[in-house]
JSON list of C-alpha atoms in Angstrom, two decimals:
[
{"chain": "H", "resi": 1, "resn": "MET", "atom": "CA", "xyz": [18.59, 7.52, -16.35]},
{"chain": "H", "resi": 2, "resn": "ALA", "atom": "CA", "xyz": [15.56, 8.18, -18.99]},
{"chain": "H", "resi": 3, "resn": "PRO", "atom": "CA", "xyz": [12.48, 8.76, -18.41]},
{"chain": "H", "resi": 4, "resn": "ARG", "atom": "CA", "xyz": [10.53, 5.86, -17.81]},
{"chain": "H", "resi": 5, "resn": "VAL", "atom": "CA", "xyz": [6.12, 5.18, -19.05]},
{"chain": "H", "resi": 6, "resn": "VAL", "atom": "CA", "xyz": [4.37, 2.20, -17.42]},
{"chain": "H", "resi": 7, "resn": "SER", "atom": "CA", "xyz": [0.72, 1.40, -18.41]},
{"chain": "H", "resi": 8, "resn": "LEU", "atom": "CA", "xyz": [-1.34, -0.10, -15.73]},
{"chain": "H", "resi": 9, "resn": "ASP", "atom": "CA", "xyz": [-1.70, -3.08, -17.30]},
{"chain": "H", "resi": 10, "resn": "ASP", "atom": "CA", "xyz": [2.29, -3.38, -17.93]},
{"chain": "H", "resi": 11, "resn": "VAL", "atom": "CA", "xyz": [2.38, -4.41, -14.64]},
{"chain": "H", "resi": 12, "resn": "PRO", "atom": "CA", "xyz": [0.44, -8.03, -12.86]},
{"chain": "H", "resi": 13, "resn": "PRO", "atom": "CA", "xyz": [-2.37, -6.99, -9.56]},
{"chain": "H", "resi": 14, "resn": "ASN", "atom": "CA", "xyz": [-1.04, -8.14, -6.34]},
{"chain": "H", "resi": 15, "resn": "ARG", "atom": "CA", "xyz": [-3.95, -9.28, -4.30]},
{"chain": "H", "resi": 16, "resn": "ARG", "atom": "CA", "xyz": [-2.17, -10.98, -1.45]},
{"chain": "H", "resi": 17, "resn": "ARG", "atom": "CA", "xyz": [-2.97, -8.70, 1.29]},
{"chain": "H", "resi": 18, "resn": "GLY", "atom": "CA", "xyz": [-6.43, -8.24, -0.29]},
{"chain": "H", "resi": 19, "resn": "GLY", "atom": "CA", "xyz": [-7.82, -5.61, -2.87]},
{"chain": "H", "resi": 20, "resn": "GLU", "atom": "CA", "xyz": [-6.17, -5.11, -5.79]},
{"chain": "H", "resi": 21, "resn": "THR", "atom": "CA", "xyz": [-1.98, -3.46, -5.46]},
{"chain": "H", "resi": 22, "resn": "ARG", "atom": "CA", "xyz": [0.35, -2.86, -8.66]},
{"chain": "H", "resi": 23, "resn": "ALA", "atom": "CA", "xyz": [3.52, -1.29, -8.10]},
{"chain": "H", "resi": 24, "resn": "LEU", "atom": "CA", "xyz": [3.73, 1.27, -11.00]},
{"chain": "H", "resi": 25, "resn": "LEU", "atom": "CA", "xyz": [7.08, 3.00, -10.98]},
{"chain": "H", "resi": 26, "resn": "THR", "atom": "CA", "xyz": [10.37, 0.34, -9.24]},
{"chain": "H", "resi": 27, "resn": "PRO", "atom": "CA", "xyz": [13.82, 0.16, -9.42]},
{"chain": "H", "resi": 28, "resn": "THR", "atom": "CA", "xyz": [12.42, -2.96, -11.12]},
{"chain": "H", "resi": 29, "resn": "THR", "atom": "CA", "xyz": [9.98, -0.93, -13.72]},
{"chain": "H", "resi": 30, "resn": "ALA", "atom": "CA", "xyz": [11.42, 2.33, -14.18]},
{"chain": "H", "resi": 31, "resn": "GLY", "atom": "CA", "xyz": [14.69, 2.36, -12.22]},
{"chain": "H", "resi": 32, "resn": "ALA", "atom": "CA", "xyz": [13.73, 4.44, -9.64]},
{"chain": "H", "resi": 33, "resn": "THR", "atom": "CA", "xyz": [16.37, 4.92, -7.30]},
{"chain": "H", "resi": 34, "resn": "SER", "atom": "CA", "xyz": [14.71, 6.50, -4.17]},
{"chain": "H", "resi": 35, "resn": "GLY", "atom": "CA", "xyz": [11.38, 5.31, -3.72]},
{"chain": "H", "resi": 36, "resn": "PHE", "atom": "CA", "xyz": [8.24, 3.90, -5.50]},
{"chain": "H", "resi": 37, "resn": "MET", "atom": "CA", "xyz": [4.79, 4.29, -6.07]},
{"chain": "H", "resi": 38, "resn": "GLY", "atom": "CA", "xyz": [1.37, 2.17, -7.60]},
{"chain": "H", "resi": 39, "resn": "LEU", "atom": "CA", "xyz": [-1.62, 2.23, -7.30]},
{"chain": "H", "resi": 40, "resn": "GLY", "atom": "CA", "xyz": [-4.30, 0.46, -4.76]},
{"chain": "H", "resi": 41, "resn": "VAL", "atom": "CA", "xyz": [-8.10, -0.49, -5.52]},
{"chain": "H", "resi": 42, "resn": "MET", "atom": "CA", "xyz": [-10.38, -1.61, -3.61]},
{"chain": "H", "resi": 43, "resn": "GLY", "atom": "CA", "xyz": [-14.53, -3.03, -4.08]},
{"chain": "H", "resi": 44, "resn": "PRO", "atom": "CA", "xyz": [-17.20, -2.58, -1.48]},
{"chain": "H", "resi": 45, "resn": "GLY", "atom": "CA", "xyz": [-16.10, -3.66, 1.37]},
{"chain": "H", "resi": 46, "resn": "GLU", "atom": "CA", "xyz": [-12.44, -4.74, 0.60]},
{"chain": "H", "resi": 47, "resn": "ARG", "atom": "CA", "xyz": [-9.57, -3.60, 2.84]},
{"chain": "H", "resi": 48, "resn": "ILE", "atom": "CA", "xyz": [-5.71, -4.67, 2.20]},
{"chain": "H", "resi": 49, "resn": "THR", "atom": "CA", "xyz": [-4.46, -5.83, 5.42]},
{"chain": "H", "resi": 50, "resn": "GLU", "atom": "CA", "xyz": [-2.46, -4.11, 7.95]},
{"chain": "H", "resi": 51, "resn": "HIS", "atom": "CA", "xyz": [0.77, -3.95, 8.15]},
{"chain": "H", "resi": 52, "resn": "TYR", "atom": "CA", "xyz": [4.38, -1.33, 8.84]},
{"chain": "H", "resi": 53, "resn": "HIS", "atom": "CA", "xyz": [7.00, -0.18, 6.52]},
{"chain": "H", "resi": 54, "resn": "PRO", "atom": "CA", "xyz": [10.20, 0.40, 9.03]},
{"chain": "H", "resi": 55, "resn": "TYR", "atom": "CA", "xyz": [12.71, 2.62, 6.79]},
{"chain": "H", "resi": 56, "resn": "SER", "atom": "CA", "xyz": [9.65, 4.51, 4.45]},
{"chain": "H", "resi": 57, "resn": "GLU", "atom": "CA", "xyz": [7.25, 7.02, 4.20]},
{"chain": "H", "resi": 58, "resn": "GLU", "atom": "CA", "xyz": [3.91, 6.31, 3.29]},
{"chain": "H", "resi": 59, "resn": "PHE", "atom": "CA", "xyz": [2.26, 9.02, 0.94]},
{"chain": "H", "resi": 60, "resn": "VAL", "atom": "CA", "xyz": [-1.20, 7.70, -0.26]},
{"chain": "H", "resi": 61, "resn": "PHE", "atom": "CA", "xyz": [-3.63, 10.32, -2.21]},
{"chain": "H", "resi": 62, "resn": "LEU", "atom": "CA", "xyz": [-7.59, 9.06, -2.24]},
{"chain": "H", "resi": 63, "resn": "VAL", "atom": "CA", "xyz": [-8.07, 9.44, -5.92]},
{"chain": "H", "resi": 64, "resn": "ARG", "atom": "CA", "xyz": [-12.32, 7.87, -5.90]},
{"chain": "H", "resi": 65, "resn": "GLY", "atom": "CA", "xyz": [-13.90, 6.40, -2.56]},
{"chain": "H", "resi": 66, "resn": "GLU", "atom": "CA", "xyz": [-13.49, 6.53, 0.90]},
{"chain": "H", "resi": 67, "resn": "VAL", "atom": "CA", "xyz": [-11.66, 4.85, 2.94]},
{"chain": "H", "resi": 68, "resn": "GLU", "atom": "CA", "xyz": [-11.07, 3.78, 6.62]},
{"chain": "H", "resi": 69, "resn": "VAL", "atom": "CA", "xyz": [-7.78, 3.71, 7.14]},
{"chain": "H", "resi": 70, "resn": "ASP", "atom": "CA", "xyz": [-6.18, 2.05, 10.44]},
{"chain": "H", "resi": 71, "resn": "LEU", "atom": "CA", "xyz": [-2.98, 3.30, 12.27]},
{"chain": "H", "resi": 72, "resn": "ASP", "atom": "CA", "xyz": [-1.87, 2.31, 14.66]},
{"chain": "H", "resi": 73, "resn": "GLY", "atom": "CA", "xyz": [-5.30, 0.57, 15.69]},
{"chain": "H", "resi": 74, "resn": "THR", "atom": "CA", "xyz": [-6.35, 4.18, 15.34]},
{"chain": "H", "resi": 75, "resn": "PRO", "atom": "CA", "xyz": [-9.44, 4.83, 12.73]},
{"chain": "H", "resi": 76, "resn": "HIS", "atom": "CA", "xyz": [-9.18, 7.99, 10.44]},
{"chain": "H", "resi": 77, "resn": "ARG", "atom": "CA", "xyz": [-11.46, 8.69, 7.51]},
{"chain": "H", "resi": 78, "resn": "LEU", "atom": "CA", "xyz": [-10.25, 9.49, 4.13]},
{"chain": "H", "resi": 79, "resn": "VAL", "atom": "CA", "xyz": [-12.37, 10.45, 1.02]},
{"chain": "H", "resi": 80, "resn": "ALA", "atom": "CA", "xyz": [-11.58, 11.67, -2.28]},
{"chain": "H", "resi": 81, "resn": "ASP", "atom": "CA", "xyz": [-9.17, 14.34, -3.26]},
{"chain": "H", "resi": 82, "resn": "GLN", "atom": "CA", "xyz": [-7.37, 13.56, 0.36]},
{"chain": "H", "resi": 83, "resn": "ALA", "atom": "CA", "xyz": [-4.45, 13.15, 0.72]},
{"chain": "H", "resi": 84, "resn": "LEU", "atom": "CA", "xyz": [-2.34, 11.57, 4.33]},
{"chain": "H", "resi": 85, "resn": "LEU", "atom": "CA", "xyz": [1.45, 10.61, 5.58]},
{"chain": "H", "resi": 86, "resn": "ILE", "atom": "CA", "xyz": [1.83, 7.53, 7.28]},
{"chain": "H", "resi": 87, "resn": "PRO", "atom": "CA", "xyz": [5.46, 7.69, 8.80]},
{"chain": "H", "resi": 88, "resn": "PRO", "atom": "CA", "xyz": [7.87, 4.78, 9.18]},
{"chain": "H", "resi": 89, "resn": "PHE", "atom": "CA", "xyz": [7.09, 1.88, 11.54]},
{"chain": "H", "resi": 90, "resn": "MET", "atom": "CA", "xyz": [3.08, 3.02, 11.81]},
{"chain": "H", "resi": 91, "resn": "ARG", "atom": "CA", "xyz": [0.48, -0.11, 11.50]},
{"chain": "H", "resi": 92, "resn": "HIS", "atom": "CA", "xyz": [-1.52, 0.78, 8.70]},
{"chain": "H", "resi": 93, "resn": "ARG", "atom": "CA", "xyz": [-4.73, -1.46, 7.40]},
{"chain": "H", "resi": 94, "resn": "PHE", "atom": "CA", "xyz": [-6.78, 0.13, 4.23]},
{"chain": "H", "resi": 95, "resn": "ARG", "atom": "CA", "xyz": [-10.73, -0.16, 4.41]},
{"chain": "H", "resi": 96, "resn": "ASN", "atom": "CA", "xyz": [-13.23, 0.68, 1.74]},
{"chain": "H", "resi": 97, "resn": "VAL", "atom": "CA", "xyz": [-16.54, 2.12, 3.43]},
{"chain": "H", "resi": 98, "resn": "GLY", "atom": "CA", "xyz": [-18.15, 3.33, 1.16]},
{"chain": "H", "resi": 99, "resn": "ASP", "atom": "CA", "xyz": [-20.63, 1.85, -2.46]},
{"chain": "H", "resi": 100, "resn": "GLY", "atom": "CA", "xyz": [-18.07, 2.02, -4.76]},
{"chain": "H", "resi": 101, "resn": "GLU", "atom": "CA", "xyz": [-14.42, 1.20, -6.10]},
{"chain": "H", "resi": 102, "resn": "ALA", "atom": "CA", "xyz": [-11.93, 2.90, -4.13]},
{"chain": "H", "resi": 103, "resn": "ARG", "atom": "CA", "xyz": [-8.64, 3.73, -5.58]},
{"chain": "H", "resi": 104, "resn": "LEU", "atom": "CA", "xyz": [-5.59, 5.32, -4.01]},
{"chain": "H", "resi": 105, "resn": "VAL", "atom": "CA", "xyz": [-2.26, 6.33, -4.90]},
{"chain": "H", "resi": 106, "resn": "PHE", "atom": "CA", "xyz": [0.73, 5.31, -2.97]},
{"chain": "H", "resi": 107, "resn": "HIS", "atom": "CA", "xyz": [4.71, 6.11, -2.68]},
{"chain": "H", "resi": 108, "resn": "LEU", "atom": "CA", "xyz": [7.02, 4.81, -0.28]},
{"chain": "H", "resi": 109, "resn": "GLY", "atom": "CA", "xyz": [10.23, 6.53, 0.09]},
{"chain": "H", "resi": 110, "resn": "PRO", "atom": "CA", "xyz": [12.76, 5.80, 0.89]},
{"chain": "H", "resi": 111, "resn": "LEU", "atom": "CA", "xyz": [13.30, 2.32, -0.47]},
{"chain": "H", "resi": 112, "resn": "ALA", "atom": "CA", "xyz": [14.58, -0.52, 2.31]},
{"chain": "H", "resi": 113, "resn": "PRO", "atom": "CA", "xyz": [17.70, -1.79, 1.84]},
{"chain": "H", "resi": 114, "resn": "ARG", "atom": "CA", "xyz": [16.91, -5.32, -0.26]},
{"chain": "H", "resi": 115, "resn": "PRO", "atom": "CA", "xyz": [12.68, -5.53, -0.72]},
{"chain": "H", "resi": 116, "resn": "ASP", "atom": "CA", "xyz": [11.70, -7.65, 1.41]},
{"chain": "H", "resi": 117, "resn": "LEU", "atom": "CA", "xyz": [12.87, -5.18, 4.41]},
{"chain": "H", "resi": 118, "resn": "GLY", "atom": "CA", "xyz": [10.48, -3.03, 3.02]},
{"chain": "H", "resi": 119, "resn": "HIS", "atom": "CA", "xyz": [7.14, -4.94, 3.89]},
{"chain": "H", "resi": 120, "resn": "VAL", "atom": "CA", "xyz": [6.33, -6.03, 7.57]},
{"chain": "H", "resi": 121, "resn": "ASP", "atom": "CA", "xyz": [2.64, -7.88, 7.70]},
{"chain": "H", "resi": 122, "resn": "THR", "atom": "CA", "xyz": [1.59, -8.11, 11.46]},
{"chain": "H", "resi": 123, "resn": "GLU", "atom": "CA", "xyz": [-2.12, -10.21, 10.40]},
{"chain": "H", "resi": 124, "resn": "GLU", "atom": "CA", "xyz": [-3.27, -12.68, 8.92]},
{"chain": "H", "resi": 125, "resn": "LEU", "atom": "CA", "xyz": [-3.02, -12.21, 4.50]},
{"chain": "H", "resi": 126, "resn": "ALA", "atom": "CA", "xyz": [-6.60, -11.56, 2.72]},
{"chain": "H", "resi": 127, "resn": "ASP", "atom": "CA", "xyz": [-4.89, -15.17, 0.82]},
{"chain": "H", "resi": 128, "resn": "GLY", "atom": "CA", "xyz": [-4.54, -16.80, 4.57]},
{"chain": "H", "resi": 129, "resn": "ALA", "atom": "CA", "xyz": [-0.32, -17.61, 3.35]},
{"chain": "H", "resi": 130, "resn": "GLY", "atom": "CA", "xyz": [0.74, -14.79, 6.31]},
{"chain": "H", "resi": 131, "resn": "ALA", "atom": "CA", "xyz": [1.15, -14.49, 9.59]},
{"chain": "H", "resi": 132, "resn": "PRO", "atom": "CA", "xyz": [0.71, -11.98, 11.68]},
{"chain": "H", "resi": 133, "resn": "SER", "atom": "CA", "xyz": [3.86, -12.98, 13.70]},
{"chain": "H", "resi": 134, "resn": "GLY", "atom": "CA", "xyz": [5.93, -9.66, 11.34]},
{"chain": "H", "resi": 135, "resn": "GLU", "atom": "CA", "xyz": [7.82, -11.38, 9.24]},
{"chain": "H", "resi": 136, "resn": "ALA", "atom": "CA", "xyz": [9.03, -9.47, 6.39]},
{"chain": "H", "resi": 137, "resn": "ALA", "atom": "CA", "xyz": [6.90, -9.94, 3.48]},
{"chain": "H", "resi": 138, "resn": "ARG", "atom": "CA", "xyz": [8.22, -9.25, -0.31]},
{"chain": "H", "resi": 139, "resn": "GLY", "atom": "CA", "xyz": [5.42, -7.21, -2.23]},
{"chain": "H", "resi": 140, "resn": "ALA", "atom": "CA", "xyz": [3.96, -2.92, -2.32]},
{"chain": "H", "resi": 141, "resn": "SER", "atom": "CA", "xyz": [2.54, -1.28, -0.51]}
]
């Protein structure tokens, strides 16, 4: 496999779960075989809705801002230059509680057997399209 550079502008933003996520290094964009990496961006007061990953750990590094991360319903504060490991099956939601933009880098691994099995929504999606039934949903983060 050859190295691959992917620019933020190469990947369309996904706003379905709130904020904006971009899955940058994935099996599709870069030929990744063990996980995928991306960027989440939230304006002040924005959030990324609650979900969990049944097959993957999620590694999060907050580059800018201040967020609260609800982990199985318990809030935890994360500030710039801090990292967080979220185990498989742990429900999590991100909220920007700062005055400026929050930017977080995320990596999930290992990959789920199929993309539609990698992400389970547990609350209404930001665009109103989802149901909190625990059905697997397509998409990143």
